mmCIF file of N, CA, C and O in Angstrom:
data_model
loop_
_atom_site.group_PDB
_atom_site.id
_atom_site.type_symbol
_atom_site.label_atom_id
_atom_site.label_comp_id
_atom_site.label_asym_id
_atom_site.label_seq_id
_atom_site.Cartn_x
_atom_site.Cartn_y
_atom_site.Cartn_z
ATOM 1 N N MET A 1 3.882 -12.491 -10.327
ATOM 2 C CA MET A 1 2.881 -11.724 -9.605
ATOM 3 C C MET A 1 2.229 -10.719 -10.528
ATOM 4 O O MET A 1 1.106 -10.333 -10.338
ATOM 5 N N GLY A 2 2.913 -10.261 -11.513
ATOM 6 C CA GLY A 2 2.344 -9.245 -12.363
ATOM 7 C C GLY A 2 2.466 -7.875 -11.737
ATOM 8 O O GLY A 2 3.258 -7.664 -10.831
ATOM 9 N N ARG A 3 1.648 -6.981 -12.190
ATOM 10 C CA ARG A 3 1.708 -5.607 -11.694
ATOM 11 C C ARG A 3 0.626 -5.345 -10.667
ATOM 12 O O ARG A 3 -0.458 -5.886 -10.735
ATOM 13 N N LEU A 4 0.981 -4.464 -9.747
ATOM 14 C CA LEU A 4 0.020 -3.942 -8.779
ATOM 15 C C LEU A 4 0.031 -2.440 -8.963
ATOM 16 O O LEU A 4 1.084 -1.818 -8.888
ATOM 17 N N ILE A 5 -1.111 -1.867 -9.234
ATOM 18 C CA ILE A 5 -1.218 -0.432 -9.459
ATOM 19 C C ILE A 5 -2.101 0.158 -8.365
ATOM 20 O O ILE A 5 -3.150 -0.392 -8.042
ATOM 21 N N VAL A 6 -1.648 1.280 -7.796
ATOM 22 C CA VAL A 6 -2.395 1.946 -6.734
ATOM 23 C C VAL A 6 -2.726 3.362 -7.193
ATOM 24 O O VAL A 6 -1.849 4.093 -7.645
ATOM 25 N N PHE A 7 -4.003 3.726 -7.087
ATOM 26 C CA PHE A 7 -4.460 5.078 -7.412
ATOM 27 C C PHE A 7 -4.990 5.729 -6.142
ATOM 28 O O PHE A 7 -5.522 5.053 -5.267
ATOM 29 N N TRP A 8 -4.899 7.048 -6.084
ATOM 30 C CA TRP A 8 -5.398 7.808 -4.944
ATOM 31 C C TRP A 8 -6.323 8.892 -5.465
ATOM 32 O O TRP A 8 -5.975 9.625 -6.385
ATOM 33 N N PHE A 9 -7.542 8.986 -4.905
ATOM 34 C CA PHE A 9 -8.526 9.984 -5.317
ATOM 35 C C PHE A 9 -9.010 10.747 -4.087
ATOM 36 O O PHE A 9 -9.611 10.156 -3.197
ATOM 37 N N PRO A 10 -8.766 12.049 -4.016
ATOM 38 C CA PRO A 10 -9.293 12.833 -2.887
ATOM 39 C C PRO A 10 -10.739 13.258 -3.159
ATOM 40 O O PRO A 10 -11.085 13.631 -4.278
ATOM 41 N N PHE A 11 -11.584 13.165 -2.163
ATOM 42 C CA PHE A 11 -12.957 13.659 -2.223
ATOM 43 C C PHE A 11 -13.125 14.694 -1.114
ATOM 44 O O PHE A 11 -12.227 14.899 -0.307
ATOM 45 N N SER A 12 -14.272 15.316 -1.027
ATOM 46 C CA SER A 12 -14.468 16.394 -0.052
ATOM 47 C C SER A 12 -14.392 15.898 1.397
ATOM 48 O O SER A 12 -13.886 16.595 2.259
ATOM 49 N N ARG A 13 -14.881 14.693 1.688
ATOM 50 C CA ARG A 13 -14.892 14.210 3.071
ATOM 51 C C ARG A 13 -14.165 12.882 3.268
ATOM 52 O O ARG A 13 -14.163 12.329 4.362
ATOM 53 N N SER A 14 -13.582 12.354 2.208
ATOM 54 C CA SER A 14 -12.884 11.077 2.334
ATOM 55 C C SER A 14 -11.850 10.953 1.222
ATOM 56 O O SER A 14 -11.741 11.818 0.361
ATOM 57 N N PHE A 15 -11.133 9.864 1.282
ATOM 58 C CA PHE A 15 -10.106 9.581 0.289
ATOM 59 C C PHE A 15 -10.279 8.147 -0.173
ATOM 60 O O PHE A 15 -10.588 7.264 0.618
ATOM 61 N N LEU A 16 -10.080 7.928 -1.453
ATOM 62 C CA LEU A 16 -10.225 6.593 -2.022
ATOM 63 C C LEU A 16 -8.859 6.123 -2.500
ATOM 64 O O LEU A 16 -8.177 6.829 -3.242
ATOM 65 N N TYR A 17 -8.475 4.935 -2.063
ATOM 66 C CA TYR A 17 -7.294 4.258 -2.578
ATOM 67 C C TYR A 17 -7.794 3.079 -3.382
ATOM 68 O O TYR A 17 -8.551 2.244 -2.886
ATOM 69 N N ARG A 18 -7.390 3.014 -4.638
ATOM 70 C CA ARG A 18 -7.842 1.945 -5.528
ATOM 71 C C ARG A 18 -6.634 1.075 -5.870
ATOM 72 O O ARG A 18 -5.635 1.565 -6.382
ATOM 73 N N PHE A 19 -6.741 -0.209 -5.566
ATOM 74 C CA PHE A 19 -5.683 -1.168 -5.824
ATOM 75 C C PHE A 19 -6.125 -2.056 -6.982
ATOM 76 O O PHE A 19 -7.203 -2.633 -6.939
ATOM 77 N N LEU A 20 -5.299 -2.165 -8.001
ATOM 78 C CA LEU A 20 -5.601 -2.989 -9.171
ATOM 79 C C LEU A 20 -4.518 -4.049 -9.286
ATOM 80 O O LEU A 20 -3.336 -3.734 -9.449
ATOM 81 N N HIS A 21 -4.936 -5.305 -9.148
ATOM 82 C CA HIS A 21 -3.992 -6.409 -9.210
ATOM 83 C C HIS A 21 -4.621 -7.577 -9.942
ATOM 84 O O HIS A 21 -5.730 -7.988 -9.601
ATOM 85 N N THR A 22 -3.942 -8.097 -10.925
ATOM 86 C CA THR A 22 -4.397 -9.223 -11.761
ATOM 87 C C THR A 22 -5.834 -9.027 -12.246
ATOM 88 O O THR A 22 -6.632 -9.954 -12.203
ATOM 89 N N GLY A 23 -6.157 -7.818 -12.666
ATOM 90 C CA GLY A 23 -7.473 -7.527 -13.201
ATOM 91 C C GLY A 23 -8.564 -7.330 -12.177
ATOM 92 O O GLY A 23 -9.716 -7.089 -12.518
ATOM 93 N N VAL A 24 -8.246 -7.437 -10.899
ATOM 94 C CA VAL A 24 -9.228 -7.260 -9.837
ATOM 95 C C VAL A 24 -8.984 -5.912 -9.161
ATOM 96 O O VAL A 24 -7.875 -5.614 -8.733
ATOM 97 N N MET A 25 -10.041 -5.100 -9.078
ATOM 98 C CA MET A 25 -9.943 -3.791 -8.463
ATOM 99 C C MET A 25 -10.541 -3.830 -7.063
ATOM 100 O O MET A 25 -11.640 -4.356 -6.865
ATOM 101 N N SER A 26 -9.796 -3.308 -6.103
ATOM 102 C CA SER A 26 -10.264 -3.231 -4.722
ATOM 103 C C SER A 26 -10.201 -1.784 -4.274
ATOM 104 O O SER A 26 -9.162 -1.140 -4.408
ATOM 105 N N ASP A 27 -11.315 -1.268 -3.758
ATOM 106 C CA ASP A 27 -11.382 0.111 -3.289
ATOM 107 C C ASP A 27 -11.326 0.160 -1.767
ATOM 108 O O ASP A 27 -11.996 -0.624 -1.088
ATOM 109 N N VAL A 28 -10.530 1.094 -1.256
ATOM 110 C CA VAL A 28 -10.432 1.317 0.180
ATOM 111 C C VAL A 28 -10.721 2.787 0.431
ATOM 112 O O VAL A 28 -10.029 3.656 -0.099
ATOM 113 N N HIS A 29 -11.775 3.070 1.208
ATOM 114 C CA HIS A 29 -12.137 4.444 1.562
ATOM 115 C C HIS A 29 -11.622 4.743 2.969
ATOM 116 O O HIS A 29 -11.801 3.930 3.872
ATOM 117 N N VAL A 30 -10.977 5.883 3.127
ATOM 118 C CA VAL A 30 -10.536 6.329 4.446
ATOM 119 C C VAL A 30 -11.035 7.754 4.649
ATOM 120 O O VAL A 30 -11.227 8.505 3.692
ATOM 121 N N THR A 31 -11.255 8.127 5.895
ATOM 122 C CA THR A 31 -11.811 9.453 6.186
ATOM 123 C C THR A 31 -10.741 10.477 6.527
ATOM 124 O O THR A 31 -11.040 11.651 6.636
ATOM 125 N N GLU A 32 -9.500 10.025 6.709
ATOM 126 C CA GLU A 32 -8.433 10.971 7.015
ATOM 127 C C GLU A 32 -7.360 10.914 5.930
ATOM 128 O O GLU A 32 -7.156 9.879 5.304
ATOM 129 N N HIS A 33 -6.695 12.040 5.724
ATOM 130 C CA HIS A 33 -5.601 12.085 4.766
ATOM 131 C C HIS A 33 -4.416 11.330 5.346
ATOM 132 O O HIS A 33 -4.010 11.569 6.479
ATOM 133 N N LEU A 34 -3.877 10.389 4.600
ATOM 134 C CA LEU A 34 -2.739 9.614 5.076
ATOM 135 C C LEU A 34 -1.454 10.301 4.633
ATOM 136 O O LEU A 34 -1.155 10.371 3.449
ATOM 137 N N ALA A 35 -0.702 10.811 5.597
ATOM 138 C CA ALA A 35 0.546 11.498 5.287
ATOM 139 C C ALA A 35 1.642 10.505 4.918
ATOM 140 O O ALA A 35 2.537 10.817 4.148
ATOM 141 N N ARG A 36 1.565 9.299 5.496
ATOM 142 C CA ARG A 36 2.563 8.272 5.217
ATOM 143 C C ARG A 36 1.877 6.929 5.001
ATOM 144 O O ARG A 36 1.055 6.504 5.811
ATOM 145 N N ILE A 37 2.241 6.272 3.914
ATOM 146 C CA ILE A 37 1.744 4.928 3.633
ATOM 147 C C ILE A 37 2.932 3.985 3.663
ATOM 148 O O ILE A 37 3.938 4.216 2.995
ATOM 149 N N GLY A 38 2.834 2.943 4.460
ATOM 150 C CA GLY A 38 3.892 1.954 4.547
ATOM 151 C C GLY A 38 3.643 0.823 3.568
ATOM 152 O O GLY A 38 2.500 0.460 3.284
ATOM 153 N N ILE A 39 4.723 0.290 3.046
ATOM 154 C CA ILE A 39 4.663 -0.871 2.160
ATOM 155 C C ILE A 39 5.618 -1.901 2.731
ATOM 156 O O ILE A 39 6.794 -1.617 2.942
ATOM 157 N N LEU A 40 5.114 -3.080 3.006
ATOM 158 C CA LEU A 40 5.932 -4.133 3.575
ATOM 159 C C LEU A 40 5.870 -5.355 2.671
ATOM 160 O O LEU A 40 4.791 -5.882 2.410
ATOM 161 N N LEU A 41 7.011 -5.778 2.200
ATOM 162 C CA LEU A 41 7.107 -7.005 1.422
ATOM 163 C C LEU A 41 7.811 -8.047 2.277
ATOM 164 O O LEU A 41 8.972 -7.869 2.654
ATOM 165 N N ASP A 42 7.108 -9.095 2.618
ATOM 166 C CA ASP A 42 7.699 -10.240 3.303
ATOM 167 C C ASP A 42 7.816 -11.333 2.245
ATOM 168 O O ASP A 42 6.896 -12.120 2.034
ATOM 169 N N TYR A 43 8.920 -11.316 1.555
ATOM 170 C CA TYR A 43 9.136 -12.185 0.394
ATOM 171 C C TYR A 43 9.002 -13.658 0.759
ATOM 172 O O TYR A 43 8.306 -14.406 0.090
ATOM 173 N N SER A 44 9.660 -14.073 1.828
ATOM 174 C CA SER A 44 9.666 -15.497 2.181
ATOM 175 C C SER A 44 8.291 -15.993 2.638
ATOM 176 O O SER A 44 7.946 -17.150 2.422
ATOM 177 N N SER A 45 7.503 -15.113 3.261
ATOM 178 C CA SER A 45 6.151 -15.511 3.693
ATOM 179 C C SER A 45 5.094 -15.249 2.632
ATOM 180 O O SER A 45 3.938 -15.620 2.813
ATOM 181 N N GLY A 46 5.474 -14.564 1.555
ATOM 182 C CA GLY A 46 4.533 -14.320 0.472
ATOM 183 C C GLY A 46 3.471 -13.291 0.806
ATOM 184 O O GLY A 46 2.306 -13.467 0.464
ATOM 185 N N ARG A 47 3.873 -12.207 1.500
ATOM 186 C CA ARG A 47 2.906 -11.156 1.850
ATOM 187 C C ARG A 47 3.394 -9.798 1.344
ATOM 188 O O ARG A 47 4.569 -9.470 1.465
ATOM 189 N N LEU A 48 2.473 -9.028 0.819
ATOM 190 C CA LEU A 48 2.713 -7.634 0.453
ATOM 191 C C LEU A 48 1.598 -6.825 1.096
ATOM 192 O O LEU A 48 0.415 -7.064 0.830
ATOM 193 N N LEU A 49 1.977 -5.893 1.986
ATOM 194 C CA LEU A 49 1.002 -5.093 2.728
ATOM 195 C C LEU A 49 1.185 -3.614 2.439
ATOM 196 O O LEU A 49 2.316 -3.132 2.351
ATOM 197 N N PHE A 50 0.084 -2.908 2.319
ATOM 198 C CA PHE A 50 0.062 -1.456 2.290
ATOM 199 C C PHE A 50 -0.672 -1.045 3.559
ATOM 200 O O PHE A 50 -1.757 -1.557 3.841
ATOM 201 N N PHE A 51 -0.097 -0.110 4.323
ATOM 202 C CA PHE A 51 -0.716 0.229 5.594
ATOM 203 C C PHE A 51 -0.556 1.700 5.931
ATOM 204 O O PHE A 51 0.337 2.378 5.434
ATOM 205 N N ASN A 52 -1.457 2.183 6.776
ATOM 206 C CA ASN A 52 -1.373 3.528 7.327
ATOM 207 C C ASN A 52 -0.181 3.512 8.280
ATOM 208 O O ASN A 52 -0.233 2.894 9.332
ATOM 209 N N ALA A 53 0.893 4.199 7.906
ATOM 210 C CA ALA A 53 2.139 4.125 8.671
ATOM 211 C C ALA A 53 2.040 4.820 10.022
ATOM 212 O O ALA A 53 2.853 4.566 10.902
ATOM 213 N N GLU A 54 1.070 5.688 10.212
ATOM 214 C CA GLU A 54 0.928 6.386 11.480
ATOM 215 C C GLU A 54 0.088 5.594 12.480
ATOM 216 O O GLU A 54 0.343 5.624 13.672
ATOM 217 N N ARG A 55 -0.903 4.873 12.007
ATOM 218 C CA ARG A 55 -1.801 4.127 12.904
ATOM 219 C C ARG A 55 -1.594 2.614 12.857
ATOM 220 O O ARG A 55 -2.149 1.889 13.662
ATOM 221 N N GLY A 56 -0.852 2.150 11.860
ATOM 222 C CA GLY A 56 -0.612 0.711 11.752
ATOM 223 C C GLY A 56 -1.804 -0.083 11.276
ATOM 224 O O GLY A 56 -1.932 -1.257 11.579
ATOM 225 N N LEU A 57 -2.696 0.541 10.518
ATOM 226 C CA LEU A 57 -3.875 -0.146 10.004
ATOM 227 C C LEU A 57 -3.628 -0.598 8.571
ATOM 228 O O LEU A 57 -3.197 0.189 7.731
ATOM 229 N N VAL A 58 -3.907 -1.864 8.301
ATOM 230 C CA VAL A 58 -3.693 -2.407 6.964
ATOM 231 C C VAL A 58 -4.760 -1.859 6.016
ATOM 232 O O VAL A 58 -5.957 -1.906 6.306
ATOM 233 N N LEU A 59 -4.303 -1.340 4.881
ATOM 234 C CA LEU A 59 -5.207 -0.861 3.834
ATOM 235 C C LEU A 59 -5.498 -1.961 2.818
ATOM 236 O O LEU A 59 -6.618 -2.107 2.345
ATOM 237 N N PHE A 60 -4.463 -2.717 2.480
ATOM 238 C CA PHE A 60 -4.591 -3.717 1.430
ATOM 239 C C PHE A 60 -3.494 -4.753 1.610
ATOM 240 O O PHE A 60 -2.377 -4.412 1.992
ATOM 241 N N ALA A 61 -3.819 -6.003 1.369
ATOM 242 C CA ALA A 61 -2.835 -7.078 1.503
ATOM 243 C C ALA A 61 -2.987 -8.071 0.353
ATOM 244 O O ALA A 61 -4.093 -8.335 -0.113
ATOM 245 N N ILE A 62 -1.853 -8.594 -0.058
ATOM 246 C CA ILE A 62 -1.818 -9.613 -1.110
ATOM 247 C C ILE A 62 -0.991 -10.782 -0.590
ATOM 248 O O ILE A 62 0.046 -10.586 0.028
ATOM 249 N N ARG A 63 -1.457 -11.972 -0.862
ATOM 250 C CA ARG A 63 -0.654 -13.170 -0.602
ATOM 251 C C ARG A 63 -0.232 -13.712 -1.965
ATOM 252 O O ARG A 63 -1.041 -13.832 -2.880
ATOM 253 N N HIS A 64 1.058 -14.032 -2.072
ATOM 254 C CA HIS A 64 1.585 -14.515 -3.346
ATOM 255 C C HIS A 64 2.854 -15.309 -3.087
ATOM 256 O O HIS A 64 3.663 -14.930 -2.250
ATOM 257 N N LYS A 65 3.027 -16.413 -3.791
ATOM 258 C CA LYS A 65 4.272 -17.159 -3.691
ATOM 259 C C LYS A 65 5.248 -16.556 -4.694
ATOM 260 O O LYS A 65 5.120 -16.742 -5.901
ATOM 261 N N PHE A 66 6.201 -15.800 -4.169
ATOM 262 C CA PHE A 66 7.173 -15.141 -5.025
ATOM 263 C C PHE A 66 8.210 -16.156 -5.501
ATOM 264 O O PHE A 66 8.742 -16.935 -4.712
ATOM 265 N N THR A 67 8.479 -16.143 -6.794
ATOM 266 C CA THR A 67 9.481 -17.041 -7.363
ATOM 267 C C THR A 67 10.587 -16.268 -8.078
ATOM 268 O O THR A 67 11.631 -16.827 -8.372
ATOM 269 N N ASP A 68 10.342 -15.026 -8.380
ATOM 270 C CA ASP A 68 11.323 -14.179 -9.055
ATOM 271 C C ASP A 68 11.558 -12.932 -8.214
ATOM 272 O O ASP A 68 10.884 -12.700 -7.210
ATOM 273 N N ALA A 69 12.483 -12.122 -8.659
ATOM 274 C CA ALA A 69 12.781 -10.868 -7.962
ATOM 275 C C ALA A 69 11.579 -9.934 -8.013
ATOM 276 O O ALA A 69 10.807 -9.943 -8.979
ATOM 277 N N ALA A 70 11.414 -9.150 -6.967
ATOM 278 C CA ALA A 70 10.363 -8.121 -6.927
ATOM 279 C C ALA A 70 11.025 -6.781 -7.248
ATOM 280 O O ALA A 70 12.073 -6.457 -6.689
ATOM 281 N N HIS A 71 10.426 -6.018 -8.146
ATOM 282 C CA HIS A 71 10.987 -4.735 -8.577
ATOM 283 C C HIS A 71 9.976 -3.627 -8.322
ATOM 284 O O HIS A 71 9.049 -3.447 -9.106
ATOM 285 N N PRO A 72 10.135 -2.867 -7.243
ATOM 286 C CA PRO A 72 9.195 -1.758 -6.995
ATOM 287 C C PRO A 72 9.459 -0.602 -7.952
ATOM 288 O O PRO A 72 10.593 -0.336 -8.329
ATOM 289 N N ALA A 73 8.395 0.050 -8.348
ATOM 290 C CA ALA A 73 8.493 1.242 -9.194
ATOM 291 C C ALA A 73 7.440 2.228 -8.715
ATOM 292 O O ALA A 73 6.318 1.845 -8.392
ATOM 293 N N PHE A 74 7.791 3.500 -8.656
ATOM 294 C CA PHE A 74 6.892 4.528 -8.166
ATOM 295 C C PHE A 74 6.824 5.643 -9.195
ATOM 296 O O PHE A 74 7.833 6.000 -9.800
ATOM 297 N N ALA A 75 5.643 6.207 -9.378
ATOM 298 C CA ALA A 75 5.470 7.320 -10.311
ATOM 299 C C ALA A 75 4.342 8.210 -9.814
ATOM 300 O O ALA A 75 3.410 7.752 -9.160
ATOM 301 N N LEU A 76 4.439 9.485 -10.124
ATOM 302 C CA LEU A 76 3.381 10.437 -9.821
ATOM 303 C C LEU A 76 2.703 10.828 -11.124
ATOM 304 O O LEU A 76 3.369 11.068 -12.129
ATOM 305 N N GLU A 77 1.378 10.873 -11.096
ATOM 306 C CA GLU A 77 0.638 11.246 -12.296
ATOM 307 C C GLU A 77 0.808 12.725 -12.634
ATOM 308 O O GLU A 77 0.852 13.113 -13.783
ATOM 309 N N LYS A 78 0.909 13.555 -11.600
ATOM 310 C CA LYS A 78 1.093 14.995 -11.767
ATOM 311 C C LYS A 78 2.337 15.419 -10.998
ATOM 312 O O LYS A 78 2.839 14.682 -10.159
ATOM 313 N N ALA A 79 2.811 16.624 -11.266
ATOM 314 C CA ALA A 79 3.973 17.138 -10.551
ATOM 315 C C ALA A 79 3.699 17.135 -9.054
ATOM 316 O O ALA A 79 2.600 17.452 -8.607
ATOM 317 N N GLY A 80 4.673 16.743 -8.281
ATOM 318 C CA GLY A 80 4.516 16.671 -6.838
ATOM 319 C C GLY A 80 5.774 16.140 -6.204
ATOM 320 O O GLY A 80 6.822 16.075 -6.836
ATOM 321 N N VAL A 81 5.662 15.714 -4.956
ATOM 322 C CA VAL A 81 6.804 15.216 -4.209
ATOM 323 C C VAL A 81 6.489 13.811 -3.699
ATOM 324 O O VAL A 81 5.424 13.572 -3.141
ATOM 325 N N LEU A 82 7.421 12.926 -3.893
ATOM 326 C CA LEU A 82 7.319 11.570 -3.377
ATOM 327 C C LEU A 82 8.606 11.291 -2.625
ATOM 328 O O LEU A 82 9.695 11.376 -3.183
ATOM 329 N N THR A 83 8.492 10.993 -1.335
ATOM 330 C CA THR A 83 9.660 10.718 -0.514
ATOM 331 C C THR A 83 9.626 9.254 -0.105
ATOM 332 O O THR A 83 8.626 8.780 0.438
ATOM 333 N N LEU A 84 10.691 8.540 -0.379
ATOM 334 C CA LEU A 84 10.793 7.136 0.001
ATOM 335 C C LEU A 84 11.724 7.014 1.190
ATOM 336 O O LEU A 84 12.829 7.540 1.191
ATOM 337 N N CYS A 85 11.272 6.311 2.214
ATOM 338 C CA CYS A 85 12.086 6.052 3.403
ATOM 339 C C CYS A 85 12.275 4.545 3.498
ATOM 340 O O CYS A 85 11.300 3.806 3.482
ATOM 341 N N THR A 86 13.506 4.101 3.581
ATOM 342 C CA THR A 86 13.769 2.665 3.660
ATOM 343 C C THR A 86 14.442 2.341 4.978
ATOM 344 O O THR A 86 14.953 3.212 5.669
ATOM 345 N N GLY A 87 14.429 1.084 5.328
ATOM 346 C CA GLY A 87 15.098 0.638 6.539
ATOM 347 C C GLY A 87 14.375 0.999 7.816
ATOM 348 O O GLY A 87 14.972 1.051 8.879
ATOM 349 N N MET A 88 13.069 1.246 7.735
ATOM 350 C CA MET A 88 12.301 1.582 8.924
ATOM 351 C C MET A 88 12.073 0.327 9.765
ATOM 352 O O MET A 88 12.058 -0.782 9.256
ATOM 353 N N GLU A 89 11.870 0.521 11.058
ATOM 354 C CA GLU A 89 11.568 -0.593 11.951
ATOM 355 C C GLU A 89 10.183 -1.148 11.624
ATOM 356 O O GLU A 89 9.271 -0.413 11.247
ATOM 357 N N LEU A 90 10.026 -2.452 11.796
ATOM 358 C CA LEU A 90 8.735 -3.077 11.543
ATOM 359 C C LEU A 90 7.685 -2.528 12.491
ATOM 360 O O LEU A 90 7.942 -2.385 13.695
ATOM 361 N N PRO A 91 6.483 -2.236 11.972
ATOM 362 C CA PRO A 91 5.390 -1.785 12.843
ATOM 363 C C PRO A 91 4.981 -2.901 13.821
ATOM 364 O O PRO A 91 5.126 -4.082 13.525
ATOM 365 N N GLU A 92 4.449 -2.531 14.969
ATOM 366 C CA GLU A 92 4.048 -3.495 15.992
ATOM 367 C C GLU A 92 3.028 -4.504 15.471
ATOM 368 O O GLU A 92 3.107 -5.685 15.786
ATOM 369 N N PHE A 93 2.074 -4.048 14.640
ATOM 370 C CA PHE A 93 1.044 -4.968 14.175
ATOM 371 C C PHE A 93 1.639 -6.074 13.303
ATOM 372 O O PHE A 93 1.118 -7.182 13.252
ATOM 373 N N VAL A 94 2.757 -5.811 12.640
ATOM 374 C CA VAL A 94 3.418 -6.822 11.825
ATOM 375 C C VAL A 94 4.174 -7.809 12.716
ATOM 376 O O VAL A 94 4.165 -9.012 12.483
ATOM 377 N N LYS A 95 4.786 -7.296 13.759
ATOM 378 C CA LYS A 95 5.533 -8.167 14.677
ATOM 379 C C LYS A 95 4.614 -9.173 15.345
ATOM 380 O O LYS A 95 5.030 -10.287 15.651
ATOM 381 N N ARG A 96 3.357 -8.799 15.582
ATOM 382 C CA ARG A 96 2.408 -9.684 16.271
ATOM 383 C C ARG A 96 1.740 -10.677 15.336
ATOM 384 O O ARG A 96 1.107 -11.601 15.791
ATOM 385 N N SER A 97 1.833 -10.454 14.026
ATOM 386 C CA SER A 97 1.122 -11.358 13.095
ATOM 387 C C SER A 97 1.975 -12.490 12.611
ATOM 388 O O SER A 97 3.140 -12.547 12.757
#
């Protein structure tokens, strides 16, 4: 699958999330600050989703046939706080898809 890199840029009236995967850049503009972003990897179905964890809206999705282990890595560009929560219940929009 290679690497997937996500950048976040705050603007005065919106926020930009930039997803870079296999040399292709995809921009997602949102008008509200997202306090929680969910990441769902469905390895067997070949889906990786990033979503607004409060509203259940998909920000970005990738389809890929995984053949090797997936290794998540997180980093902050500047000093700050990153909290990871695991074992959360699946969002309703995922259960219906």
